[in-house]
PDB file of C-alpha atoms in Angstrom:
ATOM      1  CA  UNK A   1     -76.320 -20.588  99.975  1.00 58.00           C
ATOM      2  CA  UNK A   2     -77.643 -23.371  97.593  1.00 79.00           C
ATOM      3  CA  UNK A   3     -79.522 -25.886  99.526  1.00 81.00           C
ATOM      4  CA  UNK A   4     -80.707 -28.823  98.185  1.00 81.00           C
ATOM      5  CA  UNK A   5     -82.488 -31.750  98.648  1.00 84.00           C
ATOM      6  CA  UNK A   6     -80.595 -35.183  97.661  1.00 87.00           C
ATOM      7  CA  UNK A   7     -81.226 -38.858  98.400  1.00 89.00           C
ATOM      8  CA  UNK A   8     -78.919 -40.881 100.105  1.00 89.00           C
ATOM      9  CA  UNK A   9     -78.067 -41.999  96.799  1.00 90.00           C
ATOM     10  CA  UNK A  10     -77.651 -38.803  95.300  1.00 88.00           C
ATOM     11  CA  UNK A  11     -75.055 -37.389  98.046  1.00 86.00           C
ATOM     12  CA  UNK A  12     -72.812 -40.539  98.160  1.00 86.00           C
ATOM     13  CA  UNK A  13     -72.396 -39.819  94.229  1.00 86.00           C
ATOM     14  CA  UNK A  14     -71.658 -36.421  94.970  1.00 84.00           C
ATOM     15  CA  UNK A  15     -69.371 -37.420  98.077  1.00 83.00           C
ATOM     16  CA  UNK A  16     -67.661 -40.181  96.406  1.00 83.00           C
ATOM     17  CA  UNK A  17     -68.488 -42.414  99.068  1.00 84.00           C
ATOM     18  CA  UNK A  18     -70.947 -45.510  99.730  1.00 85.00           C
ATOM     19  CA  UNK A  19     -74.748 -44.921 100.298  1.00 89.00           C
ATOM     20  CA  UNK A  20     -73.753 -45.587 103.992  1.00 89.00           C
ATOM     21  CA  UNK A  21     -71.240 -43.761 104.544  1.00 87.00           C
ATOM     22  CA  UNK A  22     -73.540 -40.466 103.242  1.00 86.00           C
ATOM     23  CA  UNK A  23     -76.240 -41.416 105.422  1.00 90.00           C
ATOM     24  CA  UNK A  24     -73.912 -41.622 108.517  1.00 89.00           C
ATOM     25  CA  UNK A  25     -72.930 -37.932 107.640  1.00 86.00           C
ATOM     26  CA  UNK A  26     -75.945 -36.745 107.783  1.00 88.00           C
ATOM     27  CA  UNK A  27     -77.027 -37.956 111.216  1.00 90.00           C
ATOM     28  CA  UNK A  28     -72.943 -37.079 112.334  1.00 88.00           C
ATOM     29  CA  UNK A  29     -73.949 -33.205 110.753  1.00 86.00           C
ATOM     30  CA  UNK A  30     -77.948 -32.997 111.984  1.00 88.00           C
ATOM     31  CA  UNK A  31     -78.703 -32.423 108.574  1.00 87.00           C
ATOM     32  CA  UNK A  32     -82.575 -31.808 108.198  1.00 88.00           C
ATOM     33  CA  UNK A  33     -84.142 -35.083 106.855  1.00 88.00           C
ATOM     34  CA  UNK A  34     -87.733 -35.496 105.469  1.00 88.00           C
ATOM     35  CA  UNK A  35     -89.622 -38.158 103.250  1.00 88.00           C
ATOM     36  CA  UNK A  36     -90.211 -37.652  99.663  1.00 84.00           C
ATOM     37  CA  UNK A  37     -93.188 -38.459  97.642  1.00 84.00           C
ATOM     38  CA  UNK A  38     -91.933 -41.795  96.215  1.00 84.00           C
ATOM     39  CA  UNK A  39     -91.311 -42.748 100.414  1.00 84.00           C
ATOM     40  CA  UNK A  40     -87.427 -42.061 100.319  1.00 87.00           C
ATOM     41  CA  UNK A  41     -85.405 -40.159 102.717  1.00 88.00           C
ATOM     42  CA  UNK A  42     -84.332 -37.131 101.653  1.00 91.00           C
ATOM     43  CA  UNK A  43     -81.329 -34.628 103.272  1.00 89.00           C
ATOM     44  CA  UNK A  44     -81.614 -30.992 102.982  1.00 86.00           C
ATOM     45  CA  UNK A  45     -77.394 -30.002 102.311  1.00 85.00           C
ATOM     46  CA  UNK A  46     -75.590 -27.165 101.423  1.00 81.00           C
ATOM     47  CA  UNK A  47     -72.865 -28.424  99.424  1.00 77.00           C
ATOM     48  CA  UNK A  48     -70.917 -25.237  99.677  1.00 74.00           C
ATOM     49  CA  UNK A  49     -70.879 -25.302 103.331  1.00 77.00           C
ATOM     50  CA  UNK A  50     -70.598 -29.027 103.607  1.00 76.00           C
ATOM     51  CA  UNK A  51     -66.679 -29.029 103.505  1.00 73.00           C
ATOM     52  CA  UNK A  52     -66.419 -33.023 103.333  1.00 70.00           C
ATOM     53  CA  UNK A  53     -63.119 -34.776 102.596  1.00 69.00           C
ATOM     54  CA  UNK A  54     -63.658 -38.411 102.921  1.00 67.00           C
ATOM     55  CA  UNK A  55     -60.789 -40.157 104.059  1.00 70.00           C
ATOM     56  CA  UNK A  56     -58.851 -42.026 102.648  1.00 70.00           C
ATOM     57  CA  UNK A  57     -59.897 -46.267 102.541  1.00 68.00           C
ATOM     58  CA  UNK A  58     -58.289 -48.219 104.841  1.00 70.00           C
ATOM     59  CA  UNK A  59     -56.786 -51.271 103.613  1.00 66.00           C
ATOM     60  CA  UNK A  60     -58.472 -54.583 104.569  1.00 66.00           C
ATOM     61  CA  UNK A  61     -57.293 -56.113 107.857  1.00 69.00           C
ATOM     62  CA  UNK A  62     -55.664 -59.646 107.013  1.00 67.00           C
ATOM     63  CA  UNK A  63     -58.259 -62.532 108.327  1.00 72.00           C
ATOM     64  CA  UNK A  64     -56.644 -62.824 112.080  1.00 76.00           C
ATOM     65  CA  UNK A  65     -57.291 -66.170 111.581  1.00 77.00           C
ATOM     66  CA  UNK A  66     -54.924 -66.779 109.087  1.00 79.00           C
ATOM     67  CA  UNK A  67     -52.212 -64.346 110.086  1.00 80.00           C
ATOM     68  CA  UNK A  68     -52.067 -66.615 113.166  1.00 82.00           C
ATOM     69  CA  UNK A  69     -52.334 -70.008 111.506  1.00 83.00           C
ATOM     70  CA  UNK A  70     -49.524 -68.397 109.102  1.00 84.00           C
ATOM     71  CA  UNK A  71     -47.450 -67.906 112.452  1.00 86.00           C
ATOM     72  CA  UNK A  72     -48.384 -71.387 113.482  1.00 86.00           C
ATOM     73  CA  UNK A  73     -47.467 -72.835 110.413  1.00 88.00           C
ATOM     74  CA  UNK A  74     -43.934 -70.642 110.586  1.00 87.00           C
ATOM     75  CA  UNK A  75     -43.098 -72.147 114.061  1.00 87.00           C
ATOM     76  CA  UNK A  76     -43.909 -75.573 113.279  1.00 87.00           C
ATOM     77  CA  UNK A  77     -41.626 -75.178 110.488  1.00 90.00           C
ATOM     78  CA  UNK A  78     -38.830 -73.833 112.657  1.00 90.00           C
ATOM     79  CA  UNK A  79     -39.132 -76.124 115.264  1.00 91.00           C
ATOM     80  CA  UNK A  80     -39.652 -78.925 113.040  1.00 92.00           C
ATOM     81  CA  UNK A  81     -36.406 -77.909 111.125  1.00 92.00           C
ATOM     82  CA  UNK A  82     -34.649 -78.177 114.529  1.00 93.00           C
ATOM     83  CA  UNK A  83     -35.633 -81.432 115.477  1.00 93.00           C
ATOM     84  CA  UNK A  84     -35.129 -82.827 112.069  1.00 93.00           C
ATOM     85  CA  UNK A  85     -31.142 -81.363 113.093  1.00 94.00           C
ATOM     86  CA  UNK A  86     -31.486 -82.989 116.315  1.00 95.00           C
ATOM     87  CA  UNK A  87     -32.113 -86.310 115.075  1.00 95.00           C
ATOM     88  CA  UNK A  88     -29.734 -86.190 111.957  1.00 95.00           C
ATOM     89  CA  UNK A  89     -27.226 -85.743 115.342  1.00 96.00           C
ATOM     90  CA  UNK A  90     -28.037 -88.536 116.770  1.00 95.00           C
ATOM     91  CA  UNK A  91     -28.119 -90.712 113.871  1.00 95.00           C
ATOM     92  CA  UNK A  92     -24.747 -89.323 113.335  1.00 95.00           C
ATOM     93  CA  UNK A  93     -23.628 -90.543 116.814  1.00 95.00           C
ATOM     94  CA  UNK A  94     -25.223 -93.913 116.496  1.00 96.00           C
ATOM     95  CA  UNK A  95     -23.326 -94.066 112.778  1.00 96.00           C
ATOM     96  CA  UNK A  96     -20.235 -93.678 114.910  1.00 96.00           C
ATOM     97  CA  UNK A  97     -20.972 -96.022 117.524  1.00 96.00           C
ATOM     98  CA  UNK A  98     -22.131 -98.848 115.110  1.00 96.00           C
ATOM     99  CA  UNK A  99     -19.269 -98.588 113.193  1.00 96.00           C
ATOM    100  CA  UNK A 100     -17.104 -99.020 115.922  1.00 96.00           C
ATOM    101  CA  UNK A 101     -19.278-102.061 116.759  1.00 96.00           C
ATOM    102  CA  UNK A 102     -19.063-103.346 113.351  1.00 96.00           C
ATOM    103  CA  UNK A 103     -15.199-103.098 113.167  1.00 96.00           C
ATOM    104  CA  UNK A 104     -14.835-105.005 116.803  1.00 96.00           C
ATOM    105  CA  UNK A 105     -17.370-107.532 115.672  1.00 96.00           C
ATOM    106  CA  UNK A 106     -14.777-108.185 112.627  1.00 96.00           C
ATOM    107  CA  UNK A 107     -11.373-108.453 114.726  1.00 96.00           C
ATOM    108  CA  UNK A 108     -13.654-110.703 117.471  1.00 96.00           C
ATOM    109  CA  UNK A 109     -14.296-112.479 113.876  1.00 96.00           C
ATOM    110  CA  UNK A 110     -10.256-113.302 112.846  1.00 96.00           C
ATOM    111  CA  UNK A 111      -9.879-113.988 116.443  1.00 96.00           C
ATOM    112  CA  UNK A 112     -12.146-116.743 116.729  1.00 96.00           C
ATOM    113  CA  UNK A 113     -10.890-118.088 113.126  1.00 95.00           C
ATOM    114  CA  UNK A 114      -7.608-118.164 114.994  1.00 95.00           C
ATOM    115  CA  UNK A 115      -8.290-119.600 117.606  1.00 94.00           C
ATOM    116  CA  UNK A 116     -10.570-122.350 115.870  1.00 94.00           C
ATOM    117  CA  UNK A 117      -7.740-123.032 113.400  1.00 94.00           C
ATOM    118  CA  UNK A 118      -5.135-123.750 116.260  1.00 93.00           C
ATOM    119  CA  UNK A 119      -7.647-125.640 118.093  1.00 93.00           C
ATOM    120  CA  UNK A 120      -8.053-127.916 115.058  1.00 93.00           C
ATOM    121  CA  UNK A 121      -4.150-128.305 114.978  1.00 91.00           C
ATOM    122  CA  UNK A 122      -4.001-128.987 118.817  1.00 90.00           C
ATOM    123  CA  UNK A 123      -6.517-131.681 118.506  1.00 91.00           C
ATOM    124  CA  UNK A 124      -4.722-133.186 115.247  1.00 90.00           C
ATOM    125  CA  UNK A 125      -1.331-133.553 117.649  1.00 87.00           C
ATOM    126  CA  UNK A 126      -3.310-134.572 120.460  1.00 87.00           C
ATOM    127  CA  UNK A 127      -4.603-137.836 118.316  1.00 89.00           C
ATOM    128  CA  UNK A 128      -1.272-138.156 117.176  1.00 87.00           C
ATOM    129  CA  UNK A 129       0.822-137.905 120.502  1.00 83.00           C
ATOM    130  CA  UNK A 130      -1.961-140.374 121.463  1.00 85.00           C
ATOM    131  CA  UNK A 131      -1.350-142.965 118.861  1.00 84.00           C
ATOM    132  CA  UNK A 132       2.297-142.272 120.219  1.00 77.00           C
ATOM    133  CA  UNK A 133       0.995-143.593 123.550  1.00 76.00           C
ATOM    134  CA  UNK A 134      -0.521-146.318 122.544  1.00 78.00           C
ATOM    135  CA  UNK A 135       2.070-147.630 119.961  1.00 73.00           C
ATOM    136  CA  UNK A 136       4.525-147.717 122.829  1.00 68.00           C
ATOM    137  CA  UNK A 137       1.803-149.045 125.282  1.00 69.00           C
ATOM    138  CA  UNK A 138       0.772-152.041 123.227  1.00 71.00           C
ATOM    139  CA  UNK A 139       2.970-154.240 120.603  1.00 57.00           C
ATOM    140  CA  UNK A 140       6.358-155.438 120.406  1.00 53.00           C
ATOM    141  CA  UNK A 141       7.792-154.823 116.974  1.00 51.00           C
ATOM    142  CA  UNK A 142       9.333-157.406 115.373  1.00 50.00           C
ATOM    143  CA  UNK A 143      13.064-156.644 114.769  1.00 48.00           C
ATOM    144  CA  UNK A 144      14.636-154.901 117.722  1.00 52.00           C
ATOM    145  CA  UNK A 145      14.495-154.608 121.675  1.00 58.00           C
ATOM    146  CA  UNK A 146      11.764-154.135 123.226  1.00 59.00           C
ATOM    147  CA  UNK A 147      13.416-151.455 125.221  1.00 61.00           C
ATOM    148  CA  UNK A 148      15.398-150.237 121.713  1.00 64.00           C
ATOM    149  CA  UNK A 149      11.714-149.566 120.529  1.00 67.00           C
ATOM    150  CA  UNK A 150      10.731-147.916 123.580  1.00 67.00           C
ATOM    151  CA  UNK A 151      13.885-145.636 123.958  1.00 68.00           C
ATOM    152  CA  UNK A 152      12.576-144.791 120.110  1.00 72.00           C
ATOM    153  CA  UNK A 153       9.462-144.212 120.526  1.00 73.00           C
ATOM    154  CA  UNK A 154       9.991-141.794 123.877  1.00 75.00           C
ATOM    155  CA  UNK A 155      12.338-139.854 121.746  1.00 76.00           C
ATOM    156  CA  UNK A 156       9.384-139.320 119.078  1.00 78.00           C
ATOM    157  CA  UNK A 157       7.095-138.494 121.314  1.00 80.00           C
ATOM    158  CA  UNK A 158       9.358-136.496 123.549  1.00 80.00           C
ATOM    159  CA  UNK A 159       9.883-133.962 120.212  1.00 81.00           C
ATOM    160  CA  UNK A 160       6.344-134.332 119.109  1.00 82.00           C
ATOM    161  CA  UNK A 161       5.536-132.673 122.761  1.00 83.00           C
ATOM    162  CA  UNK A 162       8.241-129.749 122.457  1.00 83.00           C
ATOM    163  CA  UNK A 163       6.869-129.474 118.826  1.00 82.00           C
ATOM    164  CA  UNK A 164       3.231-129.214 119.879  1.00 79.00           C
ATOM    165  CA  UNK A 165       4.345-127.100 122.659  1.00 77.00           C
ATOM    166  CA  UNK A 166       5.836-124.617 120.370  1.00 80.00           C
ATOM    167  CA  UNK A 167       3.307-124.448 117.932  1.00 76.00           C
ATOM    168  CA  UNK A 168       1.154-123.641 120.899  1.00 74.00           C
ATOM    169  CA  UNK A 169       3.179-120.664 121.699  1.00 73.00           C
ATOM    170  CA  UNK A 170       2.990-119.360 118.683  1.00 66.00           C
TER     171      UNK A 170
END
């Protein structure tokens, strides 16, 4: 039975462990402690008898902090991912429903190119079924009857009527 005296120092080299983890020991074990003449605490040990294992370090805990901004971060992503889906869906939908638009806007677009062309043609045989009228309406040509010209002139604009009408129907 060896005893000796060693600083705090001292033991935690012998130990292998920090300064305070040696002076925790000692107060843990009761070891006899005492002052030396340079003022530092000094701890009576027998080493054989002192059956110390230190065990082993633990690994340092991860800041909590950032572990749980890290899981923030994670389910932003994730829920940022699925509204970035969501909306590439509705885009999607209102692709398909302006397309749709688009290619009724451009048969409402013939239509009324259609319908402005055989308006323009209506209005042509209007003026001319009216100059009809009013040739028959006015003058006496030289040349003929006045009901020979008339009789014509009916018969013109009898077929220019059936002519406009069919055009119409077309």
């Amino acid at each position: 039975m060896c005893v000796e005296l060693l600083t705090y120092a001292d033991l935690s080299s012998r130990l292998n462990v920090s300064r305070e983890a040696a002076r925790a020991l000692a107060r843990r074990r009761r070891l006899p402690r005492s002052r030396s003449d340079g003022g530092k605490a000094v701890v009576s040990v027998d080493l054989s008898t002192l059956r110390y294992t230190p065990r082993p370090r633990r690994a340092r805990r991860a800041d909590p902090v950032d572990a749980s901004v890290a899981r923030i971060e994670a389910v932003k992503t994730e829920v940022f991912k699925a509204e970035i889906a969501r909306l590439e869906d509705v885009a999607t939908a209102y692709r398909v429903v302006f397309e749709r638009e688009r290619e009724r806007a451009d048969r409402l677009a013939v239509e009324l190119t259609q319908a402005a062309a055989e308006a323009t043609a209506a209005n042509a045989w209007a003026t001319r079924l009216e100059d009809e009228v009013t040739a028959l309406r006015s003058a006496r040509h030289p040349g003929g009857g006045l009901a020979g010209q008339a009789a014509s002139r009916l018969g013109h604009l009898a077929a220019a009527i059936i002519q406009s009408d069919r055009a119409a129907r077309r």
